[in-house]
Structure formats: C-alpha cells, structure tokens
Amino acid sequence: MTTVTFDRYEGPATADHLDGFLAAYEEIYADPPYREGPWDVAEFIDHYQVHVRRPSMRLVVARDGEEVVGFAYGYFLAPETRWWHNLQDVTLPEAFMRENGHRSFAIIELAVRRAWRRRGIAAGLHTRLLNGVDAERVTLTVRPEPEANPARSAYLAWGYHKIGTSHPWEGAPLYDCMVREARTPQLQQ
C-alpha cells in the first residue's frame, strides 16, 4: 500500500496541472448530486483557465503513487467579487461583503475520488490548501442535496457555518454558502 502524498502549486504554476487532475474531476462529478457530463467538464475547464490567472491561486493535488485521488483549489476574493452578492436568502451588511484581495479566501473545489474517501484525504487537502493563508475568513459552497451530506458534515466539523444560499450564475444549481473565521482581525488602536 502506498502513502498518499500532497503537492501544492501556487500562482501561474497552477495552470500546468489541470491535465493531471481532470480525469479525477470527471469521475467525481459524474456522481450524484452533480451528474456532470461533457458540457459541464468543458465549462469547468473554461472556469479553471480564468481562475489560474488570479495571483493568489493555490492548487493541492493528492496522489496515491502516481494516481490522482483528490484535489482542492482556491484563491482570495478580489475587491470586485460577486461572491456575497450571489446569496439569495440573506442580506449581508456592506461591511461584511467588502473585500480587499486579502480578506477572504474562497475554496472553489475540494474533491476526493470515491475509493479514497473517509481516509482523511479531504482534511489533508483542506489543511494544505490553507496552510500559510493569512485571511480573516475562509468561504466555500456545497450542494444542499443529501448526497452532499458527508462533505457538509466535514465542513461543519472544520468550523464552517452556513450563511446563505448562493446562486452563482445563470443556470447554476443552488449552493449553501459557508464561512469559517480564519483569524481574528487586528483591532485598531
């Protein structure tokens, strides 16, 4: 039995690794509740190619030997983000939604292939993705369907809580938006 290893890539280096984890993405997201097909995968590729242009982009890939078993990526929310404005069922104060490019780190994807779940790999991806991130808070979204309950349970155990329901783009499904305080902001004296 091999040991799972984790490799982290940052900034422009993340662009070179899509082909390495794309097959894992296709396998993971073919399952319920996602049921993604070729059109969805093509859309993911397009989104990823935009995401890698962000200077704060981070990617972590988990491997069992040479086989990719999971991945996670994210970045800091930019000042012009629509992240908080996509919430449908809550009105957040402007001060909460204000971003400066270093306040909130968003986890865009965190996924593990079925055969490697419940082995601590998701926690390992999460920890390595956030290692060294100096943010006030971390945010992510998760599907509300029962099939996503294991992910939601993990996020709750890691200190996240739901703040609203997100509809990130036209035609997208609904997601629960979750937040976790990452550090206490400096008090002004």
Short mmCIF file of N, CA and C in Angstrom, two decimals:
data_model
loop_
_atom_site.label_atom_id
_atom_site.label_comp_id
_atom_site.label_asym_id
_atom_site.label_seq_id
_atom_site.Cartn_x
_atom_site.Cartn_y
_atom_site.Cartn_z
N MET A 1 0.85 -1.18 0.00
CA MET A 1 0.00 0.00 0.00
C MET A 1 0.89 1.24 0.00
N THR A 2 0.58 2.18 -0.87
CA THR A 2 1.37 3.40 -0.94
C THR A 2 0.79 4.45 -0.01
N THR A 3 1.59 5.45 0.24
CA THR A 3 1.16 6.56 1.08
C THR A 3 0.68 7.69 0.18
N VAL A 4 -0.41 8.32 0.56
CA VAL A 4 -0.92 9.46 -0.20
C VAL A 4 0.00 10.65 0.04
N THR A 5 0.39 11.30 -1.05
CA THR A 5 1.23 12.49 -0.99
C THR A 5 0.41 13.68 -1.48
N PHE A 6 0.82 14.86 -1.05
CA PHE A 6 0.13 16.09 -1.41
C PHE A 6 1.14 17.05 -2.01
N ASP A 7 0.81 17.59 -3.17
CA ASP A 7 1.66 18.59 -3.82
C ASP A 7 0.87 19.87 -3.94
N ARG A 8 1.50 20.99 -3.55
CA ARG A 8 0.83 22.29 -3.65
C ARG A 8 1.53 23.14 -4.70
N TYR A 9 0.69 23.81 -5.50
CA TYR A 9 1.18 24.70 -6.55
C TYR A 9 0.52 26.06 -6.33
N GLU A 10 1.25 27.11 -6.67
CA GLU A 10 0.72 28.46 -6.46
C GLU A 10 0.90 29.32 -7.68
N GLY A 11 0.02 30.32 -7.79
CA GLY A 11 0.12 31.31 -8.86
C GLY A 11 0.10 30.68 -10.23
N PRO A 12 0.95 31.19 -11.14
CA PRO A 12 0.95 30.71 -12.53
C PRO A 12 1.25 29.21 -12.67
N ALA A 13 1.94 28.62 -11.70
CA ALA A 13 2.27 27.19 -11.79
C ALA A 13 1.02 26.31 -11.76
N THR A 14 -0.10 26.83 -11.26
CA THR A 14 -1.33 26.04 -11.20
C THR A 14 -1.89 25.74 -12.60
N ALA A 15 -1.55 26.58 -13.56
CA ALA A 15 -2.07 26.40 -14.93
C ALA A 15 -1.57 25.11 -15.56
N ASP A 16 -0.40 24.65 -15.14
CA ASP A 16 0.23 23.48 -15.76
C ASP A 16 -0.31 22.14 -15.26
N HIS A 17 -1.24 22.14 -14.31
CA HIS A 17 -1.62 20.88 -13.65
C HIS A 17 -3.05 20.45 -13.88
N LEU A 18 -3.80 21.15 -14.70
CA LEU A 18 -5.19 20.77 -14.97
C LEU A 18 -5.28 19.36 -15.55
N ASP A 19 -4.45 19.06 -16.54
CA ASP A 19 -4.49 17.73 -17.15
C ASP A 19 -4.23 16.63 -16.13
N GLY A 20 -3.46 16.92 -15.10
CA GLY A 20 -3.14 15.92 -14.09
C GLY A 20 -4.32 15.50 -13.24
N PHE A 21 -5.26 16.41 -12.98
CA PHE A 21 -6.39 16.05 -12.12
C PHE A 21 -7.74 16.05 -12.84
N LEU A 22 -7.76 16.35 -14.13
CA LEU A 22 -9.03 16.45 -14.85
C LEU A 22 -9.80 15.13 -14.87
N ALA A 23 -9.12 14.00 -15.03
CA ALA A 23 -9.82 12.70 -15.03
C ALA A 23 -10.49 12.45 -13.67
N ALA A 24 -9.82 12.85 -12.58
CA ALA A 24 -10.43 12.71 -11.25
C ALA A 24 -11.66 13.60 -11.14
N TYR A 25 -11.56 14.82 -11.66
CA TYR A 25 -12.71 15.73 -11.66
C TYR A 25 -13.89 15.08 -12.38
N GLU A 26 -13.65 14.57 -13.58
CA GLU A 26 -14.73 13.95 -14.37
C GLU A 26 -15.39 12.80 -13.62
N GLU A 27 -14.58 11.96 -12.97
CA GLU A 27 -15.12 10.82 -12.23
C GLU A 27 -15.94 11.27 -11.03
N ILE A 28 -15.40 12.19 -10.25
CA ILE A 28 -16.06 12.65 -9.03
C ILE A 28 -17.39 13.32 -9.35
N TYR A 29 -17.39 14.18 -10.33
CA TYR A 29 -18.57 14.98 -10.61
C TYR A 29 -19.57 14.31 -11.55
N ALA A 30 -19.30 13.08 -11.97
CA ALA A 30 -20.30 12.30 -12.70
C ALA A 30 -21.33 11.73 -11.72
N ASP A 31 -20.95 11.61 -10.44
CA ASP A 31 -21.83 11.05 -9.41
C ASP A 31 -22.88 12.07 -8.97
N PRO A 32 -24.00 11.57 -8.37
CA PRO A 32 -24.99 12.48 -7.78
C PRO A 32 -24.36 13.24 -6.62
N PRO A 33 -24.75 14.44 -6.34
CA PRO A 33 -25.86 15.16 -6.95
C PRO A 33 -25.46 15.93 -8.22
N TYR A 34 -24.21 15.82 -8.62
CA TYR A 34 -23.70 16.67 -9.72
C TYR A 34 -24.13 16.17 -11.09
N ARG A 35 -23.87 14.89 -11.37
CA ARG A 35 -24.23 14.28 -12.66
C ARG A 35 -23.73 15.09 -13.85
N GLU A 36 -22.47 15.51 -13.76
CA GLU A 36 -21.91 16.34 -14.82
C GLU A 36 -21.51 15.50 -16.03
N GLY A 37 -21.73 16.06 -17.20
CA GLY A 37 -21.36 15.43 -18.45
C GLY A 37 -20.31 16.26 -19.18
N PRO A 38 -20.07 15.95 -20.44
CA PRO A 38 -19.02 16.62 -21.21
C PRO A 38 -19.17 18.14 -21.27
N TRP A 39 -20.40 18.64 -21.38
CA TRP A 39 -20.60 20.09 -21.42
C TRP A 39 -20.14 20.74 -20.13
N ASP A 40 -20.48 20.12 -18.97
CA ASP A 40 -20.09 20.64 -17.66
C ASP A 40 -18.58 20.63 -17.48
N VAL A 41 -17.95 19.55 -17.94
CA VAL A 41 -16.49 19.44 -17.83
C VAL A 41 -15.83 20.53 -18.67
N ALA A 42 -16.35 20.78 -19.86
CA ALA A 42 -15.81 21.85 -20.71
C ALA A 42 -15.96 23.20 -20.01
N GLU A 43 -17.10 23.42 -19.36
CA GLU A 43 -17.32 24.66 -18.62
C GLU A 43 -16.34 24.78 -17.45
N PHE A 44 -16.10 23.65 -16.75
CA PHE A 44 -15.12 23.66 -15.66
C PHE A 44 -13.74 24.05 -16.19
N ILE A 45 -13.34 23.49 -17.31
CA ILE A 45 -12.03 23.81 -17.90
C ILE A 45 -11.95 25.30 -18.18
N ASP A 46 -13.00 25.86 -18.76
CA ASP A 46 -13.01 27.31 -19.04
C ASP A 46 -12.87 28.12 -17.75
N HIS A 47 -13.63 27.74 -16.72
CA HIS A 47 -13.55 28.45 -15.44
C HIS A 47 -12.16 28.33 -14.83
N TYR A 48 -11.60 27.13 -14.87
CA TYR A 48 -10.28 26.92 -14.28
C TYR A 48 -9.24 27.80 -14.98
N GLN A 49 -9.34 27.92 -16.29
CA GLN A 49 -8.38 28.74 -17.04
C GLN A 49 -8.49 30.22 -16.67
N VAL A 50 -9.66 30.65 -16.23
CA VAL A 50 -9.81 32.02 -15.71
C VAL A 50 -9.24 32.09 -14.29
N HIS A 51 -9.54 31.10 -13.47
CA HIS A 51 -9.09 31.11 -12.07
C HIS A 51 -7.58 31.13 -11.95
N VAL A 52 -6.88 30.42 -12.82
CA VAL A 52 -5.42 30.34 -12.69
C VAL A 52 -4.74 31.68 -12.95
N ARG A 53 -5.46 32.64 -13.49
CA ARG A 53 -4.89 33.96 -13.73
C ARG A 53 -4.84 34.80 -12.45
N ARG A 54 -5.51 34.35 -11.41
CA ARG A 54 -5.50 35.09 -10.15
C ARG A 54 -4.16 34.88 -9.46
N PRO A 55 -3.53 35.95 -9.01
CA PRO A 55 -2.20 35.81 -8.40
C PRO A 55 -2.21 34.98 -7.12
N SER A 56 -3.35 34.91 -6.44
CA SER A 56 -3.42 34.16 -5.18
C SER A 56 -3.89 32.72 -5.35
N MET A 57 -4.00 32.26 -6.59
CA MET A 57 -4.49 30.90 -6.87
C MET A 57 -3.58 29.86 -6.24
N ARG A 58 -4.20 28.87 -5.58
CA ARG A 58 -3.48 27.73 -4.99
C ARG A 58 -4.19 26.46 -5.41
N LEU A 59 -3.40 25.42 -5.66
CA LEU A 59 -3.92 24.10 -6.01
C LEU A 59 -3.16 23.07 -5.20
N VAL A 60 -3.89 22.11 -4.63
CA VAL A 60 -3.27 20.97 -3.96
C VAL A 60 -3.81 19.71 -4.62
N VAL A 61 -2.90 18.82 -4.99
CA VAL A 61 -3.27 17.55 -5.62
C VAL A 61 -2.80 16.42 -4.71
N ALA A 62 -3.71 15.48 -4.41
CA ALA A 62 -3.40 14.30 -3.60
C ALA A 62 -3.19 13.12 -4.55
N ARG A 63 -2.11 12.37 -4.31
CA ARG A 63 -1.80 11.22 -5.15
C ARG A 63 -1.52 10.00 -4.29
N ASP A 64 -1.99 8.86 -4.78
CA ASP A 64 -1.64 7.56 -4.23
C ASP A 64 -0.70 6.96 -5.27
N GLY A 65 0.59 7.04 -5.00
CA GLY A 65 1.57 6.70 -6.03
C GLY A 65 1.48 7.73 -7.13
N GLU A 66 1.23 7.29 -8.35
CA GLU A 66 1.09 8.20 -9.48
C GLU A 66 -0.36 8.60 -9.74
N GLU A 67 -1.29 7.93 -9.05
CA GLU A 67 -2.72 8.13 -9.31
C GLU A 67 -3.28 9.31 -8.52
N VAL A 68 -3.91 10.25 -9.20
CA VAL A 68 -4.55 11.38 -8.54
C VAL A 68 -5.82 10.88 -7.86
N VAL A 69 -5.92 11.15 -6.54
CA VAL A 69 -7.07 10.68 -5.77
C VAL A 69 -7.93 11.83 -5.27
N GLY A 70 -7.44 13.06 -5.37
CA GLY A 70 -8.21 14.21 -4.94
C GLY A 70 -7.49 15.50 -5.26
N PHE A 71 -8.21 16.59 -5.13
CA PHE A 71 -7.62 17.90 -5.40
C PHE A 71 -8.45 18.97 -4.71
N ALA A 72 -7.83 20.11 -4.51
CA ALA A 72 -8.52 21.28 -3.96
C ALA A 72 -7.85 22.51 -4.52
N TYR A 73 -8.66 23.54 -4.76
CA TYR A 73 -8.06 24.81 -5.14
C TYR A 73 -8.92 25.98 -4.70
N GLY A 74 -8.28 27.13 -4.62
CA GLY A 74 -8.98 28.34 -4.21
C GLY A 74 -8.10 29.55 -4.38
N TYR A 75 -8.64 30.70 -3.97
CA TYR A 75 -7.92 31.97 -4.11
C TYR A 75 -8.60 33.01 -3.23
N PHE A 76 -7.93 34.14 -3.04
CA PHE A 76 -8.51 35.27 -2.31
C PHE A 76 -9.57 35.93 -3.19
N LEU A 77 -10.65 36.36 -2.57
CA LEU A 77 -11.69 37.09 -3.29
C LEU A 77 -11.18 38.49 -3.62
N ALA A 78 -11.38 38.90 -4.84
CA ALA A 78 -10.95 40.22 -5.31
C ALA A 78 -11.93 41.29 -4.83
N PRO A 79 -11.50 42.54 -4.79
CA PRO A 79 -12.40 43.62 -4.36
C PRO A 79 -13.70 43.70 -5.17
N GLU A 80 -13.67 43.34 -6.44
CA GLU A 80 -14.88 43.43 -7.28
C GLU A 80 -15.69 42.13 -7.30
N THR A 81 -15.45 41.21 -6.39
CA THR A 81 -16.13 39.92 -6.37
C THR A 81 -17.66 40.05 -6.28
N ARG A 82 -18.34 39.10 -6.87
CA ARG A 82 -19.80 38.99 -6.75
C ARG A 82 -20.17 37.88 -5.76
N TRP A 83 -19.19 37.28 -5.12
CA TRP A 83 -19.41 36.13 -4.24
C TRP A 83 -20.55 36.36 -3.26
N TRP A 84 -20.51 37.43 -2.51
CA TRP A 84 -21.51 37.68 -1.47
C TRP A 84 -22.83 38.16 -2.07
N HIS A 85 -22.78 38.79 -3.22
CA HIS A 85 -23.99 39.30 -3.87
C HIS A 85 -24.82 38.17 -4.49
N ASN A 86 -24.26 36.99 -4.61
CA ASN A 86 -24.97 35.84 -5.18
C ASN A 86 -25.90 35.17 -4.18
N LEU A 87 -25.85 35.60 -2.93
CA LEU A 87 -26.69 34.99 -1.90
C LEU A 87 -28.13 35.42 -2.10
N GLN A 88 -29.05 34.45 -2.07
CA GLN A 88 -30.45 34.68 -2.41
C GLN A 88 -31.36 34.94 -1.22
N ASP A 89 -30.98 34.47 -0.06
CA ASP A 89 -31.92 34.45 1.06
C ASP A 89 -31.46 35.24 2.28
N VAL A 90 -30.46 36.07 2.10
CA VAL A 90 -29.94 36.86 3.21
C VAL A 90 -29.39 38.17 2.65
N THR A 91 -29.52 39.21 3.43
CA THR A 91 -28.92 40.49 3.05
C THR A 91 -27.79 40.74 4.05
N LEU A 92 -26.58 40.76 3.54
CA LEU A 92 -25.42 40.96 4.39
C LEU A 92 -25.05 42.44 4.44
N PRO A 93 -24.53 42.90 5.55
CA PRO A 93 -24.10 44.30 5.62
C PRO A 93 -22.97 44.57 4.62
N GLU A 94 -22.93 45.77 4.09
CA GLU A 94 -21.87 46.15 3.14
C GLU A 94 -20.49 45.89 3.73
N ALA A 95 -20.31 46.18 5.01
CA ALA A 95 -19.00 45.98 5.64
C ALA A 95 -18.58 44.52 5.59
N PHE A 96 -19.53 43.59 5.70
CA PHE A 96 -19.22 42.17 5.63
C PHE A 96 -18.78 41.80 4.22
N MET A 97 -19.44 42.37 3.22
CA MET A 97 -19.19 41.99 1.82
C MET A 97 -17.96 42.68 1.22
N ARG A 98 -17.42 43.65 1.89
CA ARG A 98 -16.27 44.40 1.37
C ARG A 98 -15.03 43.50 1.35
N GLU A 99 -14.43 43.42 0.19
CA GLU A 99 -13.22 42.61 0.01
C GLU A 99 -12.06 43.50 -0.43
N ASN A 100 -10.85 43.09 -0.08
CA ASN A 100 -9.67 43.87 -0.45
C ASN A 100 -8.61 43.03 -1.14
N GLY A 101 -8.95 41.80 -1.50
CA GLY A 101 -7.99 40.91 -2.13
C GLY A 101 -7.18 40.07 -1.15
N HIS A 102 -7.40 40.29 0.16
CA HIS A 102 -6.68 39.53 1.19
C HIS A 102 -7.56 39.16 2.38
N ARG A 103 -8.81 39.58 2.34
CA ARG A 103 -9.69 39.36 3.48
C ARG A 103 -10.26 37.95 3.52
N SER A 104 -10.77 37.46 2.39
CA SER A 104 -11.47 36.17 2.35
C SER A 104 -10.84 35.24 1.33
N PHE A 105 -10.53 34.03 1.76
CA PHE A 105 -10.02 33.01 0.86
C PHE A 105 -11.18 32.09 0.52
N ALA A 106 -11.44 31.89 -0.77
CA ALA A 106 -12.54 31.03 -1.22
C ALA A 106 -12.01 29.69 -1.70
N ILE A 107 -12.54 28.62 -1.15
CA ILE A 107 -12.24 27.29 -1.65
C ILE A 107 -13.23 27.01 -2.76
N ILE A 108 -12.74 26.88 -3.97
CA ILE A 108 -13.59 26.69 -5.14
C ILE A 108 -13.90 25.20 -5.35
N GLU A 109 -12.91 24.35 -5.20
CA GLU A 109 -13.11 22.90 -5.34
C GLU A 109 -12.34 22.19 -4.23
N LEU A 110 -12.96 21.15 -3.68
CA LEU A 110 -12.30 20.23 -2.76
C LEU A 110 -13.00 18.90 -2.99
N ALA A 111 -12.30 17.96 -3.63
CA ALA A 111 -12.95 16.72 -4.04
C ALA A 111 -12.01 15.53 -3.94
N VAL A 112 -12.56 14.39 -3.55
CA VAL A 112 -11.80 13.15 -3.40
C VAL A 112 -12.56 12.05 -4.13
N ARG A 113 -11.83 11.24 -4.87
CA ARG A 113 -12.46 10.11 -5.58
C ARG A 113 -13.05 9.12 -4.58
N ARG A 114 -14.15 8.50 -4.98
CA ARG A 114 -14.94 7.64 -4.10
C ARG A 114 -14.09 6.60 -3.36
N ALA A 115 -13.22 5.89 -4.05
CA ALA A 115 -12.46 4.79 -3.42
C ALA A 115 -11.49 5.28 -2.34
N TRP A 116 -11.22 6.57 -2.29
CA TRP A 116 -10.26 7.10 -1.31
C TRP A 116 -10.94 7.96 -0.25
N ARG A 117 -12.25 7.99 -0.23
CA ARG A 117 -12.96 8.80 0.77
C ARG A 117 -12.91 8.14 2.14
N ARG A 118 -13.11 8.96 3.14
CA ARG A 118 -13.13 8.54 4.55
C ARG A 118 -11.77 8.01 5.01
N ARG A 119 -10.71 8.57 4.44
CA ARG A 119 -9.34 8.22 4.84
C ARG A 119 -8.56 9.46 5.28
N GLY A 120 -9.23 10.58 5.47
CA GLY A 120 -8.56 11.80 5.90
C GLY A 120 -7.94 12.60 4.76
N ILE A 121 -8.19 12.19 3.53
CA ILE A 121 -7.58 12.89 2.39
C ILE A 121 -8.19 14.27 2.21
N ALA A 122 -9.51 14.40 2.36
CA ALA A 122 -10.14 15.71 2.24
C ALA A 122 -9.58 16.66 3.29
N ALA A 123 -9.43 16.18 4.52
CA ALA A 123 -8.86 17.02 5.57
C ALA A 123 -7.42 17.41 5.23
N GLY A 124 -6.66 16.48 4.67
CA GLY A 124 -5.29 16.78 4.26
C GLY A 124 -5.24 17.83 3.16
N LEU A 125 -6.14 17.72 2.18
CA LEU A 125 -6.22 18.72 1.12
C LEU A 125 -6.57 20.09 1.70
N HIS A 126 -7.57 20.11 2.57
CA HIS A 126 -8.03 21.35 3.19
C HIS A 126 -6.90 22.02 3.97
N THR A 127 -6.23 21.26 4.81
CA THR A 127 -5.14 21.80 5.62
C THR A 127 -4.02 22.35 4.75
N ARG A 128 -3.61 21.60 3.75
CA ARG A 128 -2.50 22.04 2.90
C ARG A 128 -2.87 23.23 2.01
N LEU A 129 -4.13 23.29 1.60
CA LEU A 129 -4.57 24.43 0.80
C LEU A 129 -4.52 25.71 1.63
N LEU A 130 -4.91 25.62 2.89
CA LEU A 130 -4.99 26.82 3.74
C LEU A 130 -3.70 27.11 4.50
N ASN A 131 -2.76 26.20 4.48
CA ASN A 131 -1.51 26.41 5.22
C ASN A 131 -0.83 27.70 4.75
N GLY A 132 -0.64 28.63 5.68
CA GLY A 132 0.02 29.89 5.36
C GLY A 132 -0.89 30.96 4.81
N VAL A 133 -2.19 30.67 4.64
CA VAL A 133 -3.13 31.68 4.16
C VAL A 133 -3.44 32.62 5.32
N ASP A 134 -3.17 33.89 5.15
CA ASP A 134 -3.43 34.89 6.18
C ASP A 134 -4.71 35.64 5.79
N ALA A 135 -5.84 35.06 6.14
CA ALA A 135 -7.14 35.63 5.80
C ALA A 135 -7.98 35.75 7.06
N GLU A 136 -8.92 36.69 7.05
CA GLU A 136 -9.87 36.80 8.14
C GLU A 136 -10.81 35.61 8.17
N ARG A 137 -11.17 35.16 6.97
CA ARG A 137 -12.16 34.09 6.88
C ARG A 137 -11.92 33.27 5.62
N VAL A 138 -12.50 32.07 5.65
CA VAL A 138 -12.47 31.16 4.50
C VAL A 138 -13.93 30.88 4.16
N THR A 139 -14.23 30.83 2.88
CA THR A 139 -15.59 30.57 2.44
C THR A 139 -15.59 29.48 1.37
N LEU A 140 -16.69 28.79 1.27
CA LEU A 140 -16.86 27.74 0.26
C LEU A 140 -18.35 27.53 0.04
N THR A 141 -18.67 26.77 -0.98
CA THR A 141 -20.06 26.41 -1.22
C THR A 141 -20.17 24.89 -1.30
N VAL A 142 -21.35 24.39 -0.95
CA VAL A 142 -21.62 22.96 -1.00
C VAL A 142 -23.06 22.78 -1.45
N ARG A 143 -23.30 21.74 -2.23
CA ARG A 143 -24.66 21.47 -2.68
C ARG A 143 -25.52 21.05 -1.49
N PRO A 144 -26.80 21.42 -1.50
CA PRO A 144 -27.67 21.10 -0.37
C PRO A 144 -28.27 19.69 -0.39
N GLU A 145 -28.13 18.97 -1.51
CA GLU A 145 -28.75 17.64 -1.61
C GLU A 145 -28.17 16.66 -0.59
N PRO A 146 -28.96 15.64 -0.19
CA PRO A 146 -28.49 14.66 0.79
C PRO A 146 -27.18 13.97 0.39
N GLU A 147 -26.95 13.79 -0.90
CA GLU A 147 -25.70 13.13 -1.34
C GLU A 147 -24.47 13.93 -0.94
N ALA A 148 -24.64 15.22 -0.69
CA ALA A 148 -23.51 16.07 -0.30
C ALA A 148 -23.34 16.13 1.21
N ASN A 149 -24.15 15.39 1.98
CA ASN A 149 -24.06 15.46 3.43
C ASN A 149 -22.70 15.10 4.01
N PRO A 150 -21.97 14.11 3.47
CA PRO A 150 -20.63 13.86 4.03
C PRO A 150 -19.71 15.08 3.92
N ALA A 151 -19.77 15.78 2.81
CA ALA A 151 -18.94 16.99 2.66
C ALA A 151 -19.40 18.05 3.66
N ARG A 152 -20.70 18.26 3.75
CA ARG A 152 -21.23 19.25 4.69
C ARG A 152 -20.82 18.91 6.12
N SER A 153 -20.91 17.64 6.48
CA SER A 153 -20.52 17.22 7.84
C SER A 153 -19.06 17.53 8.11
N ALA A 154 -18.21 17.29 7.12
CA ALA A 154 -16.79 17.61 7.28
C ALA A 154 -16.61 19.11 7.47
N TYR A 155 -17.27 19.91 6.65
CA TYR A 155 -17.12 21.37 6.75
C TYR A 155 -17.59 21.87 8.12
N LEU A 156 -18.70 21.33 8.61
CA LEU A 156 -19.18 21.72 9.94
C LEU A 156 -18.15 21.35 11.01
N ALA A 157 -17.57 20.15 10.89
CA ALA A 157 -16.55 19.71 11.85
C ALA A 157 -15.30 20.60 11.80
N TRP A 158 -15.03 21.16 10.64
CA TRP A 158 -13.86 22.03 10.47
C TRP A 158 -14.15 23.48 10.86
N GLY A 159 -15.35 23.76 11.34
CA GLY A 159 -15.67 25.09 11.86
C GLY A 159 -16.45 26.00 10.93
N TYR A 160 -16.94 25.50 9.81
CA TYR A 160 -17.74 26.32 8.89
C TYR A 160 -19.19 26.36 9.36
N HIS A 161 -19.89 27.42 8.98
CA HIS A 161 -21.33 27.51 9.21
C HIS A 161 -21.97 28.16 7.98
N LYS A 162 -23.22 27.79 7.75
CA LYS A 162 -23.95 28.31 6.60
C LYS A 162 -24.37 29.75 6.87
N ILE A 163 -24.18 30.61 5.84
CA ILE A 163 -24.66 31.98 5.98
C ILE A 163 -25.74 32.33 4.96
N GLY A 164 -25.94 31.48 3.96
CA GLY A 164 -26.96 31.77 2.97
C GLY A 164 -26.93 30.78 1.83
N THR A 165 -27.84 30.98 0.89
CA THR A 165 -27.94 30.13 -0.30
C THR A 165 -27.44 30.92 -1.49
N SER A 166 -26.48 30.35 -2.20
CA SER A 166 -25.84 31.03 -3.32
C SER A 166 -26.37 30.51 -4.66
N HIS A 167 -26.58 31.43 -5.57
CA HIS A 167 -26.90 31.10 -6.97
C HIS A 167 -25.85 31.81 -7.81
N PRO A 168 -24.69 31.17 -8.05
CA PRO A 168 -23.51 31.87 -8.57
C PRO A 168 -23.58 32.34 -10.01
N TRP A 169 -24.39 31.73 -10.85
CA TRP A 169 -24.51 32.19 -12.23
C TRP A 169 -25.83 31.68 -12.80
N GLU A 170 -26.25 32.31 -13.86
CA GLU A 170 -27.49 31.92 -14.56
C GLU A 170 -27.42 30.44 -14.93
N GLY A 171 -28.43 29.68 -14.55
CA GLY A 171 -28.48 28.27 -14.87
C GLY A 171 -27.76 27.37 -13.89
N ALA A 172 -27.08 27.96 -12.91
CA ALA A 172 -26.37 27.16 -11.91
C ALA A 172 -27.35 26.60 -10.89
N PRO A 173 -27.01 25.47 -10.27
CA PRO A 173 -27.82 24.98 -9.16
C PRO A 173 -27.60 25.88 -7.94
N LEU A 174 -28.41 25.67 -6.93
CA LEU A 174 -28.22 26.40 -5.67
C LEU A 174 -27.16 25.71 -4.83
N TYR A 175 -26.42 26.49 -4.07
CA TYR A 175 -25.38 26.01 -3.17
C TYR A 175 -25.58 26.65 -1.81
N ASP A 176 -25.21 25.95 -0.76
CA ASP A 176 -25.12 26.56 0.56
C ASP A 176 -23.76 27.23 0.66
N CYS A 177 -23.77 28.51 1.00
CA CYS A 177 -22.52 29.25 1.19
C CYS A 177 -22.14 29.15 2.66
N MET A 178 -20.91 28.71 2.92
CA MET A 178 -20.44 28.51 4.29
C MET A 178 -19.20 29.37 4.52
N VAL A 179 -19.00 29.75 5.78
CA VAL A 179 -17.88 30.61 6.17
C VAL A 179 -17.27 30.07 7.45
N ARG A 180 -15.97 30.25 7.56
CA ARG A 180 -15.23 29.92 8.78
C ARG A 180 -14.27 31.07 9.07
N GLU A 181 -14.29 31.53 10.29
CA GLU A 181 -13.32 32.56 10.67
C GLU A 181 -11.94 31.93 10.68
N ALA A 182 -10.99 32.58 10.01
CA ALA A 182 -9.65 32.02 9.92
C ALA A 182 -8.70 32.66 10.92
N ARG A 183 -8.91 33.94 11.20
CA ARG A 183 -8.10 34.63 12.21
C ARG A 183 -8.90 35.80 12.72
N THR A 184 -8.49 36.29 13.83
CA THR A 184 -9.15 37.46 14.40
C THR A 184 -8.54 38.70 13.77
N PRO A 185 -9.37 39.57 13.20
CA PRO A 185 -8.81 40.78 12.60
C PRO A 185 -8.11 41.64 13.63
N GLN A 186 -7.10 42.35 13.20
CA GLN A 186 -6.37 43.25 14.09
C GLN A 186 -7.30 44.38 14.52
N LEU A 187 -7.30 44.67 15.80
CA LEU A 187 -8.11 45.79 16.30
C LEU A 187 -7.35 47.07 16.10
N GLN A 188 -8.04 48.11 15.69
CA GLN A 188 -7.39 49.41 15.51
C GLN A 188 -7.29 50.06 16.88
N GLN A 189 -6.11 50.61 17.16
CA GLN A 189 -5.89 51.23 18.48
C GLN A 189 -5.83 52.73 18.35
#
